[in-house]
Backbone as XML, in Angstrom:
<?xml version="1.0"?>
<chain id="A" units="angstrom">
  <residue number="1" name="GLN">
    <atom name="N" x="42.417" y="91.454" z="215.668"/>
    <atom name="CA" x="43.170" y="91.306" z="214.440"/>
    <atom name="C" x="42.464" y="92.058" z="213.315"/>
  </residue>
  <residue number="2" name="VAL">
    <atom name="N" x="43.197" y="92.920" z="212.658"/>
    <atom name="CA" x="42.640" y="93.759" z="211.610"/>
    <atom name="C" x="42.767" y="93.073" z="210.257"/>
  </residue>
  <residue number="3" name="GLN">
    <atom name="N" x="41.695" y="93.114" z="209.493"/>
    <atom name="CA" x="41.704" y="92.604" z="208.135"/>
    <atom name="C" x="41.123" y="93.642" z="207.202"/>
  </residue>
  <residue number="4" name="LEU">
    <atom name="N" x="41.715" y="93.752" z="206.015"/>
    <atom name="CA" x="41.251" y="94.662" z="204.991"/>
    <atom name="C" x="41.043" y="93.876" z="203.707"/>
  </residue>
  <residue number="5" name="GLN">
    <atom name="N" x="40.004" y="94.213" z="202.977"/>
    <atom name="CA" x="39.729" y="93.535" z="201.734"/>
    <atom name="C" x="39.210" y="94.517" z="200.689"/>
  </residue>
  <residue number="6" name="GLU">
    <atom name="N" x="39.864" y="94.521" z="199.537"/>
    <atom name="CA" x="39.461" y="95.375" z="198.434"/>
    <atom name="C" x="38.375" y="94.694" z="197.604"/>
  </residue>
  <residue number="7" name="SER">
    <atom name="N" x="37.511" y="95.498" z="197.029"/>
    <atom name="CA" x="36.514" y="94.972" z="196.117"/>
    <atom name="C" x="36.156" y="96.033" z="195.085"/>
  </residue>
  <residue number="8" name="GLY">
    <atom name="N" x="35.723" y="95.568" z="193.930"/>
    <atom name="CA" x="35.336" y="96.458" z="192.859"/>
    <atom name="C" x="35.605" y="95.828" z="191.510"/>
  </residue>
  <residue number="9" name="PRO">
    <atom name="N" x="35.202" y="96.487" z="190.450"/>
    <atom name="CA" x="35.398" y="95.936" z="189.109"/>
    <atom name="C" x="36.866" y="95.760" z="188.764"/>
  </residue>
  <residue number="10" name="GLY">
    <atom name="N" x="37.171" y="94.669" z="188.084"/>
    <atom name="CA" x="38.537" y="94.424" z="187.658"/>
    <atom name="C" x="38.878" y="95.017" z="186.305"/>
  </residue>
  <residue number="11" name="LEU">
    <atom name="N" x="37.879" y="95.487" z="185.584"/>
    <atom name="CA" x="38.081" y="96.057" z="184.261"/>
    <atom name="C" x="37.337" y="97.375" z="184.171"/>
  </residue>
  <residue number="12" name="VAL">
    <atom name="N" x="38.050" y="98.417" z="183.765"/>
    <atom name="CA" x="37.477" y="99.749" z="183.615"/>
    <atom name="C" x="37.869" y="100.290" z="182.250"/>
  </residue>
  <residue number="13" name="LYS">
    <atom name="N" x="36.946" y="100.952" z="181.592"/>
    <atom name="CA" x="37.227" y="101.513" z="180.280"/>
    <atom name="C" x="37.925" y="102.862" z="180.396"/>
  </residue>
  <residue number="14" name="PRO">
    <atom name="N" x="38.793" y="103.178" z="179.442"/>
    <atom name="CA" x="39.439" y="104.495" z="179.441"/>
    <atom name="C" x="38.410" y="105.616" z="179.490"/>
  </residue>
  <residue number="15" name="SER">
    <atom name="N" x="38.760" y="106.666" z="180.208"/>
    <atom name="CA" x="37.944" y="107.858" z="180.450"/>
    <atom name="C" x="36.881" y="107.657" z="181.525"/>
  </residue>
  <residue number="16" name="GLN">
    <atom name="N" x="36.692" y="106.424" z="181.966"/>
    <atom name="CA" x="35.706" y="106.159" z="183.007"/>
    <atom name="C" x="36.314" y="106.318" z="184.397"/>
  </residue>
  <residue number="17" name="THR">
    <atom name="N" x="35.530" y="106.037" z="185.416"/>
    <atom name="CA" x="35.962" y="106.184" z="186.804"/>
    <atom name="C" x="36.251" y="104.833" z="187.426"/>
  </residue>
  <residue number="18" name="LEU">
    <atom name="N" x="37.433" y="104.723" z="188.006"/>
    <atom name="CA" x="37.804" y="103.552" z="188.789"/>
    <atom name="C" x="37.259" y="103.737" z="190.193"/>
  </residue>
  <residue number="19" name="SER">
    <atom name="N" x="36.507" y="102.762" z="190.679"/>
    <atom name="CA" x="35.916" y="102.853" z="192.004"/>
    <atom name="C" x="36.152" y="101.549" z="192.758"/>
  </residue>
  <residue number="20" name="LEU">
    <atom name="N" x="36.808" y="101.647" z="193.904"/>
    <atom name="CA" x="37.111" y="100.487" z="194.734"/>
    <atom name="C" x="36.677" y="100.748" z="196.167"/>
  </residue>
  <residue number="21" name="THR">
    <atom name="N" x="36.320" y="99.678" z="196.851"/>
    <atom name="CA" x="35.922" y="99.753" z="198.248"/>
    <atom name="C" x="36.843" y="98.880" z="199.089"/>
  </residue>
  <residue number="22" name="CYS">
    <atom name="N" x="37.230" y="99.382" z="200.240"/>
    <atom name="CA" x="38.000" y="98.612" z="201.211"/>
    <atom name="C" x="37.125" y="98.366" z="202.427"/>
  </residue>
  <residue number="23" name="THR">
    <atom name="N" x="36.888" y="97.104" z="202.723"/>
    <atom name="CA" x="36.109" y="96.724" z="203.888"/>
    <atom name="C" x="37.053" y="96.320" z="205.006"/>
  </residue>
  <residue number="24" name="VAL">
    <atom name="N" x="36.895" y="96.933" z="206.162"/>
    <atom name="CA" x="37.789" y="96.729" z="207.299"/>
    <atom name="C" x="37.054" y="95.989" z="208.399"/>
  </residue>
  <residue number="25" name="SER">
    <atom name="N" x="37.695" y="94.975" z="208.947"/>
    <atom name="CA" x="37.170" y="94.257" z="210.101"/>
    <atom name="C" x="38.247" y="94.183" z="211.178"/>
  </residue>
  <residue number="26" name="GLY">
    <atom name="N" x="37.823" y="94.064" z="212.423"/>
    <atom name="CA" x="38.765" y="93.957" z="213.520"/>
    <atom name="C" x="39.303" y="95.280" z="214.036"/>
  </residue>
  <residue number="27" name="GLY">
    <atom name="N" x="38.870" y="96.362" z="213.473"/>
    <atom name="CA" x="39.298" y="97.682" z="213.895"/>
    <atom name="C" x="38.455" y="98.741" z="213.224"/>
  </residue>
  <residue number="28" name="SER">
    <atom name="N" x="38.284" y="99.842" z="213.891"/>
    <atom name="CA" x="37.437" y="100.912" z="213.379"/>
    <atom name="C" x="38.237" y="101.895" z="212.542"/>
  </residue>
  <residue number="29" name="ILE">
    <atom name="N" x="37.677" y="102.316" z="211.426"/>
    <atom name="CA" x="38.343" y="103.311" z="210.591"/>
    <atom name="C" x="38.277" y="104.698" z="211.202"/>
  </residue>
  <residue number="30" name="THR">
    <atom name="N" x="37.583" y="104.832" z="212.304"/>
    <atom name="CA" x="37.552" y="106.102" z="213.017"/>
    <atom name="C" x="38.579" y="106.166" z="214.136"/>
  </residue>
  <residue number="31" name="THR">
    <atom name="N" x="39.392" y="105.127" z="214.292"/>
    <atom name="CA" x="40.467" y="105.136" z="215.278"/>
    <atom name="C" x="41.467" y="106.230" z="214.934"/>
  </residue>
  <residue number="32" name="GLY">
    <atom name="N" x="41.786" y="107.049" z="215.915"/>
    <atom name="CA" x="42.569" y="108.243" z="215.664"/>
    <atom name="C" x="44.036" y="108.041" z="215.343"/>
  </residue>
  <residue number="33" name="SER">
    <atom name="N" x="44.566" y="106.855" z="215.614"/>
    <atom name="CA" x="45.992" y="106.637" z="215.418"/>
    <atom name="C" x="46.370" y="106.310" z="213.977"/>
  </residue>
  <residue number="34" name="TYR">
    <atom name="N" x="45.392" y="106.089" z="213.104"/>
    <atom name="CA" x="45.687" y="105.493" z="211.804"/>
    <atom name="C" x="45.242" y="106.315" z="210.603"/>
  </residue>
  <residue number="35" name="TYR">
    <atom name="N" x="46.004" y="106.106" z="209.535"/>
    <atom name="CA" x="45.687" y="106.637" z="208.227"/>
    <atom name="C" x="45.263" y="105.472" z="207.338"/>
  </residue>
  <residue number="36" name="TRP">
    <atom name="N" x="44.073" y="105.544" z="206.820"/>
    <atom name="CA" x="43.535" y="104.485" z="205.961"/>
    <atom name="C" x="43.818" y="104.867" z="204.521"/>
  </residue>
  <residue number="37" name="SER">
    <atom name="N" x="44.649" y="104.038" z="203.876"/>
    <atom name="CA" x="45.336" y="104.465" z="202.663"/>
    <atom name="C" x="45.050" y="103.565" z="201.472"/>
  </residue>
  <residue number="38" name="TRP">
    <atom name="N" x="45.256" y="104.148" z="200.296"/>
    <atom name="CA" x="45.240" y="103.412" z="199.038"/>
    <atom name="C" x="46.618" y="103.495" z="198.396"/>
  </residue>
  <residue number="39" name="ILE">
    <atom name="N" x="47.091" y="102.352" z="197.908"/>
    <atom name="CA" x="48.381" y="102.227" z="197.248"/>
    <atom name="C" x="48.180" y="101.382" z="196.002"/>
  </residue>
  <residue number="40" name="ARG">
    <atom name="N" x="48.988" y="101.605" z="194.984"/>
    <atom name="CA" x="48.902" y="100.772" z="193.792"/>
    <atom name="C" x="50.287" y="100.373" z="193.309"/>
  </residue>
  <residue number="41" name="GLN">
    <atom name="N" x="50.329" y="99.311" z="192.503"/>
    <atom name="CA" x="51.574" y="98.823" z="191.934"/>
    <atom name="C" x="51.341" y="98.450" z="190.477"/>
  </residue>
  <residue number="42" name="PRO">
    <atom name="N" x="51.787" y="99.304" z="189.555"/>
    <atom name="CA" x="51.672" y="98.968" z="188.134"/>
    <atom name="C" x="52.559" y="97.779" z="187.789"/>
  </residue>
  <residue number="43" name="PRO">
    <atom name="N" x="52.284" y="97.097" z="186.687"/>
    <atom name="CA" x="53.107" y="95.944" z="186.298"/>
    <atom name="C" x="54.579" y="96.323" z="186.168"/>
  </residue>
  <residue number="44" name="GLY">
    <atom name="N" x="55.441" y="95.558" z="186.827"/>
    <atom name="CA" x="56.871" y="95.771" z="186.733"/>
    <atom name="C" x="57.401" y="96.998" z="187.445"/>
  </residue>
  <residue number="45" name="LYS">
    <atom name="N" x="56.557" y="97.684" z="188.206"/>
    <atom name="CA" x="56.972" y="98.894" z="188.894"/>
    <atom name="C" x="56.791" y="98.757" z="190.400"/>
  </residue>
  <residue number="46" name="GLY">
    <atom name="N" x="57.277" y="99.738" z="191.111"/>
    <atom name="CA" x="57.184" y="99.744" z="192.552"/>
    <atom name="C" x="55.846" y="100.255" z="193.054"/>
  </residue>
  <residue number="47" name="LEU">
    <atom name="N" x="55.715" y="100.251" z="194.360"/>
    <atom name="CA" x="54.492" y="100.737" z="194.987"/>
    <atom name="C" x="54.371" y="102.240" z="194.829"/>
  </residue>
  <residue number="48" name="GLU">
    <atom name="N" x="53.162" y="102.688" z="194.574"/>
    <atom name="CA" x="52.874" y="104.111" z="194.443"/>
    <atom name="C" x="51.756" y="104.471" z="195.415"/>
  </residue>
  <residue number="49" name="TRP">
    <atom name="N" x="52.050" y="105.380" z="196.301"/>
    <atom name="CA" x="51.058" y="105.837" z="197.260"/>
    <atom name="C" x="50.052" y="106.759" z="196.582"/>
  </residue>
  <residue number="50" name="ILE">
    <atom name="N" x="48.785" y="106.534" z="196.843"/>
    <atom name="CA" x="47.720" y="107.308" z="196.222"/>
    <atom name="C" x="47.173" y="108.370" z="197.174"/>
  </residue>
  <residue number="51" name="GLY">
    <atom name="N" x="46.841" y="107.958" z="198.380"/>
    <atom name="CA" x="46.291" y="108.905" z="199.328"/>
    <atom name="C" x="45.721" y="108.210" z="200.546"/>
  </residue>
  <residue number="52" name="TYR">
    <atom name="N" x="45.195" y="109.000" z="201.472"/>
    <atom name="CA" x="44.601" y="108.439" z="202.679"/>
    <atom name="C" x="43.366" y="109.203" z="203.101"/>
  </residue>
  <residue number="53" name="ILE">
    <atom name="N" x="42.599" y="108.570" z="203.964"/>
    <atom name="CA" x="41.577" y="109.257" z="204.737"/>
    <atom name="C" x="41.859" y="108.975" z="206.206"/>
  </residue>
  <residue number="54" name="HIS">
    <atom name="N" x="41.963" y="110.027" z="206.979"/>
    <atom name="CA" x="42.264" y="109.927" z="208.397"/>
    <atom name="C" x="40.973" y="109.702" z="209.176"/>
  </residue>
  <residue number="55" name="TYR">
    <atom name="N" x="41.104" y="109.333" z="210.433"/>
    <atom name="CA" x="39.914" y="109.067" z="211.253"/>
    <atom name="C" x="38.985" y="110.285" z="211.308"/>
  </residue>
  <residue number="56" name="SER">
    <atom name="N" x="39.572" y="111.462" z="211.234"/>
    <atom name="CA" x="38.799" y="112.690" z="211.294"/>
    <atom name="C" x="37.971" y="112.929" z="210.038"/>
  </residue>
  <residue number="57" name="GLY">
    <atom name="N" x="38.275" y="112.176" z="208.977"/>
    <atom name="CA" x="37.670" y="112.416" z="207.690"/>
    <atom name="C" x="38.531" y="113.245" z="206.765"/>
  </residue>
  <residue number="58" name="SER">
    <atom name="N" x="39.609" y="113.794" z="207.276"/>
    <atom name="CA" x="40.536" y="114.556" z="206.446"/>
    <atom name="C" x="41.187" y="113.648" z="205.419"/>
  </residue>
  <residue number="59" name="THR">
    <atom name="N" x="41.399" y="114.171" z="204.235"/>
    <atom name="CA" x="42.036" y="113.413" z="203.166"/>
    <atom name="C" x="43.278" y="114.116" z="202.668"/>
  </residue>
  <residue number="60" name="TYR">
    <atom name="N" x="44.172" y="113.328" z="202.103"/>
    <atom name="CA" x="45.367" y="113.858" z="201.476"/>
    <atom name="C" x="45.761" y="112.919" z="200.352"/>
  </residue>
  <residue number="61" name="TYR">
    <atom name="N" x="46.134" y="113.511" z="199.206"/>
    <atom name="CA" x="46.418" y="112.727" z="198.018"/>
    <atom name="C" x="47.809" y="113.012" z="197.478"/>
  </residue>
  <residue number="62" name="SER">
    <atom name="N" x="48.350" y="112.035" z="196.756"/>
    <atom name="CA" x="49.589" y="112.257" z="196.048"/>
    <atom name="C" x="49.424" y="113.444" z="195.103"/>
  </residue>
  <residue number="63" name="PRO">
    <atom name="N" x="50.373" y="114.385" z="195.119"/>
    <atom name="CA" x="50.237" y="115.541" z="194.229"/>
    <atom name="C" x="50.053" y="115.169" z="192.762"/>
  </residue>
  <residue number="64" name="SER">
    <atom name="N" x="50.655" y="114.077" z="192.332"/>
    <atom name="CA" x="50.554" y="113.669" z="190.936"/>
    <atom name="C" x="49.180" y="113.122" z="190.572"/>
  </residue>
  <residue number="65" name="LEU">
    <atom name="N" x="48.394" y="112.759" z="191.564"/>
    <atom name="CA" x="47.082" y="112.173" z="191.327"/>
    <atom name="C" x="45.942" y="112.989" z="191.915"/>
  </residue>
  <residue number="66" name="LYS">
    <atom name="N" x="46.262" y="114.031" z="192.635"/>
    <atom name="CA" x="45.276" y="114.790" z="193.387"/>
    <atom name="C" x="44.088" y="115.243" z="192.550"/>
  </residue>
  <residue number="67" name="SER">
    <atom name="N" x="44.350" y="115.704" z="191.349"/>
    <atom name="CA" x="43.283" y="116.256" z="190.519"/>
    <atom name="C" x="42.275" y="115.208" z="190.073"/>
  </residue>
  <residue number="68" name="ARG">
    <atom name="N" x="42.640" y="113.936" z="190.169"/>
    <atom name="CA" x="41.761" y="112.865" z="189.706"/>
    <atom name="C" x="41.261" y="111.956" z="190.820"/>
  </residue>
  <residue number="69" name="THR">
    <atom name="N" x="41.649" y="112.217" z="192.057"/>
    <atom name="CA" x="41.431" y="111.269" z="193.151"/>
    <atom name="C" x="40.442" y="111.783" z="194.184"/>
  </residue>
  <residue number="70" name="SER">
    <atom name="N" x="39.624" y="110.872" z="194.671"/>
    <atom name="CA" x="38.744" y="111.168" z="195.793"/>
    <atom name="C" x="38.648" y="109.931" z="196.684"/>
  </residue>
  <residue number="71" name="ILE">
    <atom name="N" x="38.917" y="110.103" z="197.957"/>
    <atom name="CA" x="38.768" y="109.038" z="198.947"/>
    <atom name="C" x="37.682" y="109.448" z="199.927"/>
  </residue>
  <residue number="72" name="SER">
    <atom name="N" x="36.767" y="108.543" z="200.174"/>
    <atom name="CA" x="35.678" y="108.812" z="201.093"/>
    <atom name="C" x="35.450" y="107.590" z="201.978"/>
  </residue>
  <residue number="73" name="ARG">
    <atom name="N" x="34.461" y="107.680" z="202.865"/>
    <atom name="CA" x="34.230" y="106.565" z="203.778"/>
    <atom name="C" x="32.758" y="106.447" z="204.134"/>
  </residue>
  <residue number="74" name="ASP">
    <atom name="N" x="32.409" y="105.261" z="204.590"/>
    <atom name="CA" x="31.099" y="104.986" z="205.155"/>
    <atom name="C" x="31.362" y="104.380" z="206.525"/>
  </residue>
  <residue number="75" name="THR">
    <atom name="N" x="31.282" y="105.189" z="207.551"/>
    <atom name="CA" x="31.645" y="104.723" z="208.886"/>
    <atom name="C" x="30.683" y="103.668" z="209.416"/>
  </residue>
  <residue number="76" name="SER">
    <atom name="N" x="29.429" y="103.708" z="208.988"/>
    <atom name="CA" x="28.461" y="102.720" z="209.447"/>
    <atom name="C" x="28.797" y="101.327" z="208.943"/>
  </residue>
  <residue number="77" name="LYS">
    <atom name="N" x="29.481" y="101.252" z="207.807"/>
    <atom name="CA" x="29.886" y="99.972" z="207.235"/>
    <atom name="C" x="31.365" y="99.678" z="207.464"/>
  </residue>
  <residue number="78" name="ASN">
    <atom name="N" x="32.070" y="100.607" z="208.093"/>
    <atom name="CA" x="33.506" y="100.481" z="208.311"/>
    <atom name="C" x="34.234" y="100.246" z="206.981"/>
  </residue>
  <residue number="79" name="GLN">
    <atom name="N" x="33.894" y="101.071" z="206.011"/>
    <atom name="CA" x="34.468" y="100.975" z="204.682"/>
    <atom name="C" x="35.009" y="102.325" z="204.241"/>
  </residue>
  <residue number="80" name="PHE">
    <atom name="N" x="36.035" y="102.290" z="203.411"/>
    <atom name="CA" x="36.463" y="103.494" z="202.728"/>
    <atom name="C" x="36.687" y="103.180" z="201.257"/>
  </residue>
  <residue number="81" name="THR">
    <atom name="N" x="36.524" y="104.205" z="200.426"/>
    <atom name="CA" x="36.477" y="103.995" z="198.990"/>
    <atom name="C" x="37.480" y="104.873" z="198.263"/>
  </residue>
  <residue number="82" name="LEU">
    <atom name="N" x="37.851" y="104.414" z="197.089"/>
    <atom name="CA" x="38.721" y="105.160" z="196.185"/>
    <atom name="C" x="37.977" y="105.402" z="194.883"/>
  </residue>
  <residue number="83" name="GLN">
    <atom name="N" x="38.005" y="106.633" z="194.423"/>
    <atom name="CA" x="37.533" y="106.960" z="193.087"/>
    <atom name="C" x="38.636" y="107.681" z="192.341"/>
  </residue>
  <residue number="84" name="LEU">
    <atom name="N" x="38.955" y="107.174" z="191.172"/>
    <atom name="CA" x="39.968" y="107.754" z="190.308"/>
    <atom name="C" x="39.310" y="107.994" z="188.961"/>
  </residue>
  <residue number="85" name="ILE">
    <atom name="N" x="39.167" y="109.246" z="188.596"/>
    <atom name="CA" x="38.436" y="109.583" z="187.389"/>
    <atom name="C" x="39.353" y="109.649" z="186.173"/>
  </residue>
  <residue number="86" name="SER">
    <atom name="N" x="38.738" y="109.637" z="184.999"/>
    <atom name="CA" x="39.442" y="109.818" z="183.727"/>
    <atom name="C" x="40.632" y="108.884" z="183.587"/>
  </residue>
  <residue number="87" name="VAL">
    <atom name="N" x="40.402" y="107.619" z="183.801"/>
    <atom name="CA" x="41.505" y="106.661" z="183.809"/>
    <atom name="C" x="42.025" y="106.394" z="182.402"/>
  </residue>
  <residue number="88" name="THR">
    <atom name="N" x="43.287" y="106.008" z="182.342"/>
    <atom name="CA" x="43.955" y="105.603" z="181.122"/>
    <atom name="C" x="44.613" y="104.248" z="181.359"/>
  </residue>
  <residue number="89" name="PRO">
    <atom name="N" x="45.131" y="103.605" z="180.306"/>
    <atom name="CA" x="45.827" y="102.326" z="180.524"/>
    <atom name="C" x="46.986" y="102.416" z="181.510"/>
  </residue>
  <residue number="90" name="GLU">
    <atom name="N" x="47.565" y="103.598" z="181.705"/>
    <atom name="CA" x="48.648" y="103.754" z="182.676"/>
    <atom name="C" x="48.177" y="103.602" z="184.112"/>
  </residue>
  <residue number="91" name="ASP">
    <atom name="N" x="46.882" y="103.608" z="184.328"/>
    <atom name="CA" x="46.329" y="103.379" z="185.658"/>
    <atom name="C" x="46.152" y="101.897" z="185.965"/>
  </residue>
  <residue number="92" name="THR">
    <atom name="N" x="46.443" y="101.033" z="185.002"/>
    <atom name="CA" x="46.389" y="99.593" z="185.245"/>
    <atom name="C" x="47.390" y="99.218" z="186.335"/>
  </residue>
  <residue number="93" name="ALA">
    <atom name="N" x="46.919" y="98.513" z="187.359"/>
    <atom name="CA" x="47.776" y="98.180" z="188.492"/>
    <atom name="C" x="47.038" y="97.241" z="189.426"/>
  </residue>
  <residue number="94" name="VAL">
    <atom name="N" x="47.790" y="96.685" z="190.372"/>
    <atom name="CA" x="47.185" y="96.051" z="191.526"/>
    <atom name="C" x="46.958" y="97.135" z="192.564"/>
  </residue>
  <residue number="95" name="TYR">
    <atom name="N" x="45.754" y="97.245" z="193.043"/>
    <atom name="CA" x="45.390" y="98.277" z="194.006"/>
    <atom name="C" x="45.227" y="97.657" z="195.387"/>
  </residue>
  <residue number="96" name="TYR">
    <atom name="N" x="45.850" y="98.296" z="196.371"/>
    <atom name="CA" x="45.807" y="97.841" z="197.746"/>
    <atom name="C" x="45.183" y="98.899" z="198.649"/>
  </residue>
  <residue number="97" name="CYS">
    <atom name="N" x="44.463" y="98.458" z="199.652"/>
    <atom name="CA" x="44.174" y="99.321" z="200.784"/>
    <atom name="C" x="45.014" y="98.851" z="201.961"/>
  </residue>
  <residue number="98" name="ALA">
    <atom name="N" x="45.363" y="99.775" z="202.833"/>
    <atom name="CA" x="46.269" y="99.462" z="203.933"/>
    <atom name="C" x="46.091" y="100.454" z="205.069"/>
  </residue>
  <residue number="99" name="ARG">
    <atom name="N" x="46.548" y="100.060" z="206.241"/>
    <atom name="CA" x="46.501" y="100.903" z="207.427"/>
    <atom name="C" x="47.901" y="101.352" z="207.783"/>
  </residue>
  <residue number="100" name="ALA">
    <atom name="N" x="48.053" y="102.614" z="208.114"/>
    <atom name="CA" x="49.355" y="103.160" z="208.455"/>
    <atom name="C" x="49.290" y="103.942" z="209.758"/>
  </residue>
  <residue number="101" name="LEU">
    <atom name="N" x="50.313" y="103.766" z="210.579"/>
    <atom name="CA" x="50.498" y="104.623" z="211.731"/>
    <atom name="C" x="51.165" y="105.924" z="211.318"/>
  </residue>
  <residue number="102" name="ILE">
    <atom name="N" x="52.153" y="105.805" z="210.423"/>
    <atom name="CA" x="52.812" y="106.942" z="209.797"/>
    <atom name="C" x="52.803" y="106.681" z="208.298"/>
  </residue>
  <residue number="103" name="TYR">
    <atom name="N" x="52.084" y="107.473" z="207.543"/>
    <atom name="CA" x="51.841" y="107.134" z="206.149"/>
    <atom name="C" x="53.035" y="107.377" z="205.248"/>
  </residue>
  <residue number="104" name="THR">
    <atom name="N" x="54.037" y="108.091" z="205.712"/>
    <atom name="CA" x="55.194" y="108.418" z="204.887"/>
    <atom name="C" x="56.261" y="107.333" z="204.871"/>
  </residue>
  <residue number="105" name="SER">
    <atom name="N" x="56.067" y="106.257" z="205.598"/>
    <atom name="CA" x="57.033" y="105.162" z="205.656"/>
    <atom name="C" x="56.336" y="103.833" z="205.423"/>
  </residue>
  <residue number="106" name="TRP">
    <atom name="N" x="56.816" y="103.074" z="204.417"/>
    <atom name="CA" x="56.212" y="101.774" z="204.148"/>
    <atom name="C" x="56.298" y="100.847" z="205.350"/>
  </residue>
  <residue number="107" name="ARG">
    <atom name="N" x="57.315" y="101.012" z="206.165"/>
    <atom name="CA" x="57.469" y="100.159" z="207.337"/>
    <atom name="C" x="56.383" y="100.384" z="208.373"/>
  </residue>
  <residue number="108" name="LYS">
    <atom name="N" x="55.676" y="101.483" z="208.253"/>
    <atom name="CA" x="54.635" y="101.813" z="209.221"/>
    <atom name="C" x="53.237" y="101.412" z="208.756"/>
  </residue>
  <residue number="109" name="TYR">
    <atom name="N" x="53.154" y="100.700" z="207.636"/>
    <atom name="CA" x="51.897" y="100.112" z="207.189"/>
    <atom name="C" x="51.822" y="98.700" z="207.762"/>
  </residue>
  <residue number="110" name="ASP">
    <atom name="N" x="50.994" y="98.507" z="208.763"/>
    <atom name="CA" x="51.002" y="97.244" z="209.479"/>
    <atom name="C" x="50.002" y="96.224" z="208.945"/>
  </residue>
  <residue number="111" name="TYR">
    <atom name="N" x="48.946" y="96.666" z="208.310"/>
    <atom name="CA" x="47.969" y="95.760" z="207.730"/>
    <atom name="C" x="47.659" y="96.172" z="206.308"/>
  </residue>
  <residue number="112" name="TRP">
    <atom name="N" x="47.606" y="95.165" z="205.430"/>
    <atom name="CA" x="47.326" y="95.357" z="204.004"/>
    <atom name="C" x="46.217" y="94.425" z="203.556"/>
  </residue>
  <residue number="113" name="GLY">
    <atom name="N" x="45.429" y="94.865" z="202.595"/>
    <atom name="CA" x="44.567" y="93.950" z="201.883"/>
    <atom name="C" x="45.384" y="93.090" z="200.944"/>
  </residue>
  <residue number="114" name="GLN">
    <atom name="N" x="44.751" y="92.098" z="200.361"/>
    <atom name="CA" x="45.470" y="91.195" z="199.465"/>
    <atom name="C" x="45.763" y="91.819" z="198.110"/>
  </residue>
  <residue number="115" name="GLY">
    <atom name="N" x="45.110" y="92.900" z="197.793"/>
    <atom name="CA" x="45.268" y="93.564" z="196.516"/>
    <atom name="C" x="44.247" y="93.089" z="195.499"/>
  </residue>
  <residue number="116" name="THR">
    <atom name="N" x="43.874" y="93.977" z="194.612"/>
    <atom name="CA" x="42.956" y="93.618" z="193.544"/>
    <atom name="C" x="43.457" y="94.191" z="192.225"/>
  </residue>
  <residue number="117" name="GLN">
    <atom name="N" x="43.469" y="93.367" z="191.204"/>
    <atom name="CA" x="43.921" y="93.785" z="189.885"/>
    <atom name="C" x="42.853" y="94.627" z="189.213"/>
  </residue>
  <residue number="118" name="VAL">
    <atom name="N" x="43.257" y="95.786" z="188.715"/>
    <atom name="CA" x="42.379" y="96.634" z="187.917"/>
    <atom name="C" x="43.055" y="96.894" z="186.582"/>
  </residue>
  <residue number="119" name="THR">
    <atom name="N" x="42.382" y="96.543" z="185.520"/>
    <atom name="CA" x="42.893" y="96.748" z="184.175"/>
    <atom name="C" x="42.056" y="97.807" z="183.477"/>
  </residue>
  <residue number="120" name="VAL">
    <atom name="N" x="42.725" y="98.786" z="182.898"/>
    <atom name="CA" x="42.050" y="99.830" z="182.125"/>
    <atom name="C" x="42.240" y="99.504" z="180.659"/>
  </residue>
  <residue number="121" name="SER">
    <atom name="N" x="41.165" y="99.169" z="180.003"/>
    <atom name="CA" x="41.237" y="98.752" z="178.607"/>
    <atom name="C" x="39.863" y="98.885" z="177.968"/>
  </residue>
  <residue number="122" name="SER">
    <atom name="N" x="39.871" y="99.190" z="176.688"/>
    <atom name="CA" x="38.632" y="99.246" z="175.938"/>
    <atom name="C" x="38.277" y="97.910" z="175.312"/>
  </residue>
</chain>
């Protein structure tokens, strides 16, 4: 049984870097069938896909966020991380990590973390 859990600061100041870690248990992030992804949901809005890191280490980001986004991993800890630089209040959202067999379809995300609230405010 796969479990994912997000962790990191809940409050980030504007212009600073948002950094979150997803800890995975019950499955390896190096498994070739899966895309390990970050998704967010701003208040009152729908889910927004941020990007993924594949088992190979390859990454891909939403074009709208690519210039500010970096996803990396620590395979020894079975963790992957999100860094979003130069944040503004519009980056305030609940942030999720999730596993996908096919990342382009929400129905193909089979395991999700519980989500963590991140507020960007001075």
